[in-house]
Amino acid sequence: MPTLAAMADFSTVLYEVDGPVATITMDRPQVANAQDTQMIDELDAAFDIADADDDVRVVVLAANGKHFSAGHDLKALVGDVEPDKWRLMRDTPEGKWHHEKVMYFDRCLKIRDFRKPTIAAVQGKCVAAGVMLACMADIIVASDDAAFQNPVLRMTGAAVEILVEPWEMPARKAKEFLLTAETISAAEAERLGMVNRVVPRDELAPTVRELAEKIALVPPATAQVVKRSINKTLDLQGQRDAWDYHFQAHHWMHNTATALGALEQRMQKGSMKEVFAEHRDPQSQ
Ligand code: ZN
């Protein structure tokens, strides 16, 4: 009988089950696991498979290569590569809203609300929508080379679709992180409570495995009830409402002259880097 894993025909993610643990691995290392439409679809499908498999008690979200994720695949979004199924729809504000609601906001929240416990294993760069995605997991283990950054504000964007930062670090720190675009190291992320623990790069997978096996000892129903209760606590603190608000604000920003002007320039220039060359840190080159 074919296993569920074998039935999954993915090209941008890997799906493996070992005992009670399913591992979903982003597999676009050549572009630092930038998330294109296909990868987001496949991540979603992989989580569905893990949800349906009663032998799976814990899901690990990992990434192949040097970096966890560079964020959304902006090249694919502006149509430099093979247009995806959403391309035409994104040309109108209504369509863009729908695309981002379904593909980014709802898909991420589905991982946040996934009934089984989840662990993200983060190494290397974790940028913008990479941070959003990692923070959807219940537990984050980072390797000591992990570096978190959200430089989207300089590019006119109102951060990403879900504003995780005020929930992952103190509000004052969240403002600094977003407004300065400075990188938070793994050690700093641990100090802020944004990640559970930091381990050397070669201990990342074994540490995650060990944690997953411990979690798998809890009867599934119990683990799921308690996870849901903690998420509900966050909801009652306003997390869900704040995220709904931010999604609308984020979209309002997309349709401002500020953001549309930058997009227009992007169409004429070769890359986002060129458009925002003058926004780069004076110190870094
Ligand atoms: Zn957006």
mmCIF file of N, CA, C and O in Angstrom, residues 127-182:
data_model
loop_
_atom_site.group_PDB
_atom_site.id
_atom_site.type_symbol
_atom_site.label_atom_id
_atom_site.label_comp_id
_atom_site.label_asym_id
_atom_site.label_seq_id
_atom_site.Cartn_x
_atom_site.Cartn_y
_atom_site.Cartn_z
ATOM 1 N N VAL A 127 13.489 35.838 6.999
ATOM 2 C CA VAL A 127 13.197 37.230 6.643
ATOM 3 C C VAL A 127 11.711 37.440 6.328
ATOM 4 O O VAL A 127 11.108 36.627 5.623
ATOM 5 N N ALA A 128 11.160 38.523 6.831
ATOM 6 C CA ALA A 128 9.805 38.991 6.492
ATOM 7 C C ALA A 128 8.771 37.862 6.595
ATOM 8 O O ALA A 128 8.469 37.404 7.693
ATOM 9 N N ALA A 129 8.233 37.397 5.462
ATOM 10 C CA ALA A 129 7.225 36.330 5.523
ATOM 11 C C ALA A 129 7.815 35.029 6.050
ATOM 12 O O ALA A 129 7.072 34.120 6.436
ATOM 13 N N GLY A 130 9.146 34.927 6.085
ATOM 14 C CA GLY A 130 9.802 33.780 6.717
ATOM 15 C C GLY A 130 9.584 33.836 8.220
ATOM 16 O O GLY A 130 9.309 32.821 8.872
ATOM 17 N N VAL A 131 9.666 35.059 8.778
ATOM 18 C CA VAL A 131 9.411 35.245 10.212
ATOM 19 C C VAL A 131 7.938 34.937 10.498
ATOM 20 O O VAL A 131 7.609 34.216 11.443
ATOM 21 N N MET A 132 7.070 35.459 9.632
ATOM 22 C CA MET A 132 5.620 35.213 9.802
ATOM 23 C C MET A 132 5.340 33.713 9.836
ATOM 24 O O MET A 132 4.628 33.226 10.721
ATOM 25 N N LEU A 133 5.936 32.990 8.892
ATOM 26 C CA LEU A 133 5.683 31.546 8.802
ATOM 27 C C LEU A 133 6.232 30.809 10.027
ATOM 28 O O LEU A 133 5.530 30.001 10.647
ATOM 29 N N ALA A 134 7.484 31.098 10.394
ATOM 30 C CA ALA A 134 8.097 30.411 11.539
ATOM 31 C C ALA A 134 7.266 30.631 12.800
ATOM 32 O O ALA A 134 7.078 29.714 13.603
ATOM 33 N N CYS A 135 6.752 31.863 12.952
ATOM 34 C CA CYS A 135 6.021 32.199 14.167
ATOM 35 C C CYS A 135 4.638 31.557 14.234
ATOM 36 O O CYS A 135 3.964 31.642 15.266
ATOM 37 N N MET A 136 4.210 30.915 13.173
ATOM 38 C CA MET A 136 2.947 30.174 13.213
ATOM 39 C C MET A 136 3.107 28.855 13.966
ATOM 40 O O MET A 136 2.129 28.245 14.396
ATOM 41 N N ALA A 137 4.358 28.401 14.133
ATOM 42 C CA ALA A 137 4.609 27.141 14.838
ATOM 43 C C ALA A 137 4.464 27.349 16.346
ATOM 44 O O ALA A 137 4.633 28.460 16.851
ATOM 45 N N ASP A 138 4.179 26.265 17.065
ATOM 46 C CA ASP A 138 4.025 26.363 18.518
ATOM 47 C C ASP A 138 5.363 26.582 19.211
ATOM 48 O O ASP A 138 5.460 27.286 20.205
ATOM 49 N N ILE A 139 6.378 25.919 18.685
ATOM 50 C CA ILE A 139 7.713 25.984 19.291
ATOM 51 C C ILE A 139 8.688 26.319 18.169
ATOM 52 O O ILE A 139 8.523 25.840 17.041
ATOM 53 N N ILE A 140 9.677 27.157 18.472
ATOM 54 C CA ILE A 140 10.713 27.434 17.468
ATOM 55 C C ILE A 140 12.064 27.069 18.068
ATOM 56 O O ILE A 140 12.418 27.534 19.157
ATOM 57 N N VAL A 141 12.802 26.229 17.352
ATOM 58 C CA VAL A 141 14.185 25.959 17.718
ATOM 59 C C VAL A 141 15.034 26.593 16.630
ATOM 60 O O VAL A 141 14.786 26.389 15.437
ATOM 61 N N ALA A 142 16.003 27.405 17.047
ATOM 62 C CA ALA A 142 16.853 28.089 16.067
ATOM 63 C C ALA A 142 18.271 27.576 16.187
ATOM 64 O O ALA A 142 18.726 27.206 17.272
ATOM 65 N N SER A 143 18.969 27.549 15.072
ATOM 66 C CA SER A 143 20.397 27.250 15.146
ATOM 67 C C SER A 143 21.117 28.567 15.425
ATOM 68 O O SER A 143 20.559 29.647 15.232
ATOM 69 N N ASP A 144 22.356 28.454 15.891
ATOM 70 C CA ASP A 144 23.050 29.671 16.336
ATOM 71 C C ASP A 144 23.353 30.652 15.202
ATOM 72 O O ASP A 144 23.692 31.798 15.453
ATOM 73 N N ASP A 145 23.198 30.203 13.962
ATOM 74 C CA ASP A 145 23.415 31.123 12.827
ATOM 75 C C ASP A 145 22.106 31.770 12.348
ATOM 76 O O ASP A 145 22.099 32.496 11.355
ATOM 77 N N ALA A 146 21.014 31.500 13.037
ATOM 78 C CA ALA A 146 19.730 32.064 12.590
ATOM 79 C C ALA A 146 19.729 33.581 12.771
ATOM 80 O O ALA A 146 20.301 34.108 13.729
ATOM 81 N N ALA A 147 19.120 34.276 11.830
ATOM 82 C CA ALA A 147 19.051 35.733 11.878
ATOM 83 C C ALA A 147 17.689 36.172 11.361
ATOM 84 O O ALA A 147 17.296 35.819 10.252
ATOM 85 N N PHE A 148 16.985 36.929 12.196
ATOM 86 C CA PHE A 148 15.617 37.334 11.867
ATOM 87 C C PHE A 148 15.602 38.797 11.435
ATOM 88 O O PHE A 148 16.214 39.646 12.077
ATOM 89 N N GLN A 149 14.884 39.062 10.348
ATOM 90 C CA GLN A 149 14.833 40.443 9.868
ATOM 91 C C GLN A 149 13.523 40.692 9.122
ATOM 92 O O GLN A 149 12.984 39.791 8.472
ATOM 93 N N ASN A 150 13.025 41.917 9.240
ATOM 94 C CA ASN A 150 11.863 42.309 8.451
ATOM 95 C C ASN A 150 12.110 43.700 7.864
ATOM 96 O O ASN A 150 11.764 44.708 8.472
ATOM 97 N N PRO A 151 12.727 43.755 6.674
ATOM 98 C CA PRO A 151 13.092 45.043 6.079
ATOM 99 C C PRO A 151 12.018 45.634 5.164
ATOM 100 O O PRO A 151 12.294 46.540 4.380
ATOM 101 N N VAL A 152 10.792 45.132 5.285
ATOM 102 C CA VAL A 152 9.741 45.475 4.317
ATOM 103 C C VAL A 152 9.310 46.950 4.385
ATOM 104 O O VAL A 152 8.918 47.541 3.386
ATOM 105 N N LEU A 153 9.416 47.553 5.568
ATOM 106 C CA LEU A 153 8.930 48.928 5.697
ATOM 107 C C LEU A 153 9.676 49.898 4.769
ATOM 108 O O LEU A 153 9.068 50.793 4.193
ATOM 109 N N ARG A 154 10.980 49.670 4.640
ATOM 110 C CA ARG A 154 11.749 50.548 3.744
ATOM 111 C C ARG A 154 11.311 50.415 2.296
ATOM 112 O O ARG A 154 11.558 51.291 1.491
ATOM 113 N N MET A 155 10.697 49.281 2.007
ATOM 114 C CA MET A 155 10.223 49.043 0.645
ATOM 115 C C MET A 155 8.751 49.436 0.517
ATOM 116 O O MET A 155 8.049 48.935 -0.350
ATOM 117 N N THR A 156 8.281 50.252 1.416
ATOM 118 C CA THR A 156 6.922 50.816 1.477
ATOM 119 C C THR A 156 5.872 49.890 2.096
ATOM 120 O O THR A 156 4.788 50.357 2.441
ATOM 121 N N GLY A 157 6.162 48.620 2.209
ATOM 122 C CA GLY A 157 5.155 47.682 2.720
ATOM 123 C C GLY A 157 4.903 47.868 4.207
ATOM 124 O O GLY A 157 5.827 48.129 4.981
ATOM 125 N N ALA A 158 3.638 47.728 4.625
ATOM 126 C CA ALA A 158 3.303 47.772 6.050
ATOM 127 C C ALA A 158 3.579 46.393 6.637
ATOM 128 O O ALA A 158 2.666 45.618 6.909
ATOM 129 N N ALA A 159 4.873 46.093 6.801
ATOM 130 C CA ALA A 159 5.334 44.781 7.269
ATOM 131 C C ALA A 159 4.750 43.692 6.374
ATOM 132 O O ALA A 159 4.606 43.900 5.172
ATOM 133 N N VAL A 160 4.439 42.536 6.929
ATOM 134 C CA VAL A 160 3.792 41.509 6.118
ATOM 135 C C VAL A 160 2.337 41.363 6.564
ATOM 136 O O VAL A 160 1.855 42.158 7.365
ATOM 137 N N GLU A 161 1.660 40.364 6.032
ATOM 138 C CA GLU A 161 0.207 40.309 6.192
ATOM 139 C C GLU A 161 -0.237 40.045 7.628
ATOM 140 O O GLU A 161 -1.305 40.487 8.048
ATOM 141 N N ILE A 162 0.567 39.286 8.367
ATOM 142 C CA ILE A 162 0.250 39.048 9.785
ATOM 143 C C ILE A 162 1.364 39.671 10.614
ATOM 144 O O ILE A 162 2.543 39.359 10.407
ATOM 145 N N LEU A 163 0.975 40.552 11.524
ATOM 146 C CA LEU A 163 1.987 41.266 12.307
ATOM 147 C C LEU A 163 2.291 40.479 13.585
ATOM 148 O O LEU A 163 1.675 40.686 14.626
ATOM 149 N N VAL A 164 3.256 39.578 13.468
ATOM 150 C CA VAL A 164 3.566 38.714 14.617
ATOM 151 C C VAL A 164 4.398 39.434 15.671
ATOM 152 O O VAL A 164 4.371 39.072 16.853
ATOM 153 N N GLU A 165 5.159 40.444 15.239
ATOM 154 C CA GLU A 165 6.196 41.011 16.117
ATOM 155 C C GLU A 165 5.727 41.446 17.500
ATOM 156 O O GLU A 165 6.391 41.119 18.490
ATOM 157 N N PRO A 166 4.599 42.198 17.620
ATOM 158 C CA PRO A 166 4.224 42.627 18.980
ATOM 159 C C PRO A 166 3.871 41.463 19.909
ATOM 160 O O PRO A 166 3.761 41.640 21.116
ATOM 161 N N TRP A 167 3.675 40.272 19.323
ATOM 162 C CA TRP A 167 3.354 39.092 20.126
ATOM 163 C C TRP A 167 4.591 38.250 20.394
ATOM 164 O O TRP A 167 4.560 37.314 21.194
ATOM 165 N N GLU A 168 5.655 38.538 19.703
ATOM 166 C CA GLU A 168 6.871 37.734 19.823
ATOM 167 C C GLU A 168 7.938 38.426 20.656
ATOM 168 O O GLU A 168 8.936 37.831 21.034
ATOM 169 N N MET A 169 7.755 39.727 20.877
ATOM 170 C CA MET A 169 8.745 40.515 21.629
ATOM 171 C C MET A 169 8.004 41.706 22.219
ATOM 172 O O MET A 169 6.886 42.004 21.803
ATOM 173 N N PRO A 170 8.615 42.395 23.192
ATOM 174 C CA PRO A 170 7.943 43.563 23.748
ATOM 175 C C PRO A 170 7.647 44.592 22.644
ATOM 176 O O PRO A 170 8.389 44.681 21.662
ATOM 177 N N ALA A 171 6.565 45.349 22.820
ATOM 178 C CA ALA A 171 6.109 46.287 21.780
ATOM 179 C C ALA A 171 7.208 47.266 21.364
ATOM 180 O O ALA A 171 7.383 47.558 20.179
ATOM 181 N N ARG A 172 7.974 47.758 22.339
ATOM 182 C CA ARG A 172 9.016 48.729 22.018
ATOM 183 C C ARG A 172 10.086 48.091 21.129
ATOM 184 O O ARG A 172 10.600 48.691 20.197
ATOM 185 N N LYS A 173 10.398 46.854 21.430
ATOM 186 C CA LYS A 173 11.383 46.109 20.639
ATOM 187 C C LYS A 173 10.820 45.821 19.233
ATOM 188 O O LYS A 173 11.532 45.885 18.236
ATOM 189 N N ALA A 174 9.520 45.515 19.182
ATOM 190 C CA ALA A 174 8.883 45.243 17.883
ATOM 191 C C ALA A 174 8.962 46.469 16.984
ATOM 192 O O ALA A 174 9.241 46.374 15.783
ATOM 193 N N LYS A 175 8.749 47.633 17.589
ATOM 194 C CA LYS A 175 8.841 48.870 16.805
ATOM 195 C C LYS A 175 10.254 49.065 16.284
ATOM 196 O O LYS A 175 10.473 49.431 15.128
ATOM 197 N N GLU A 176 11.240 48.809 17.146
ATOM 198 C CA GLU A 176 12.646 48.968 16.731
ATOM 199 C C GLU A 176 12.970 47.986 15.608
ATOM 200 O O GLU A 176 13.563 48.364 14.591
ATOM 201 N N PHE A 177 12.576 46.747 15.779
ATOM 202 C CA PHE A 177 12.843 45.699 14.788
ATOM 203 C C PHE A 177 12.272 46.088 13.420
ATOM 204 O O PHE A 177 12.945 45.994 12.387
ATOM 205 N N LEU A 178 11.021 46.553 13.430
ATOM 206 C CA LEU A 178 10.354 46.855 12.161
ATOM 207 C C LEU A 178 10.834 48.177 11.562
ATOM 208 O O LEU A 178 11.072 48.271 10.359
ATOM 209 N N LEU A 179 10.996 49.181 12.396
ATOM 210 C CA LEU A 179 11.345 50.505 11.861
ATOM 211 C C LEU A 179 12.811 50.616 11.448
ATOM 212 O O LEU A 179 13.136 51.364 10.533
ATOM 213 N N THR A 180 13.690 49.891 12.111
ATOM 214 C CA THR A 180 15.112 49.990 11.751
ATOM 215 C C THR A 180 15.544 48.924 10.755
ATOM 216 O O THR A 180 16.606 49.030 10.160
ATOM 217 N N ALA A 181 14.761 47.878 10.609
ATOM 218 C CA ALA A 181 15.112 46.738 9.738
ATOM 219 C C ALA A 181 16.366 46.019 10.224
ATOM 220 O O ALA A 181 17.004 45.279 9.475
ATOM 221 N N GLU A 182 16.722 46.232 11.477
ATOM 222 C CA GLU A 182 17.903 45.547 12.001
ATOM 223 C C GLU A 182 17.635 44.059 12.217
ATOM 224 O O GLU A 182 16.497 43.642 12.439
#
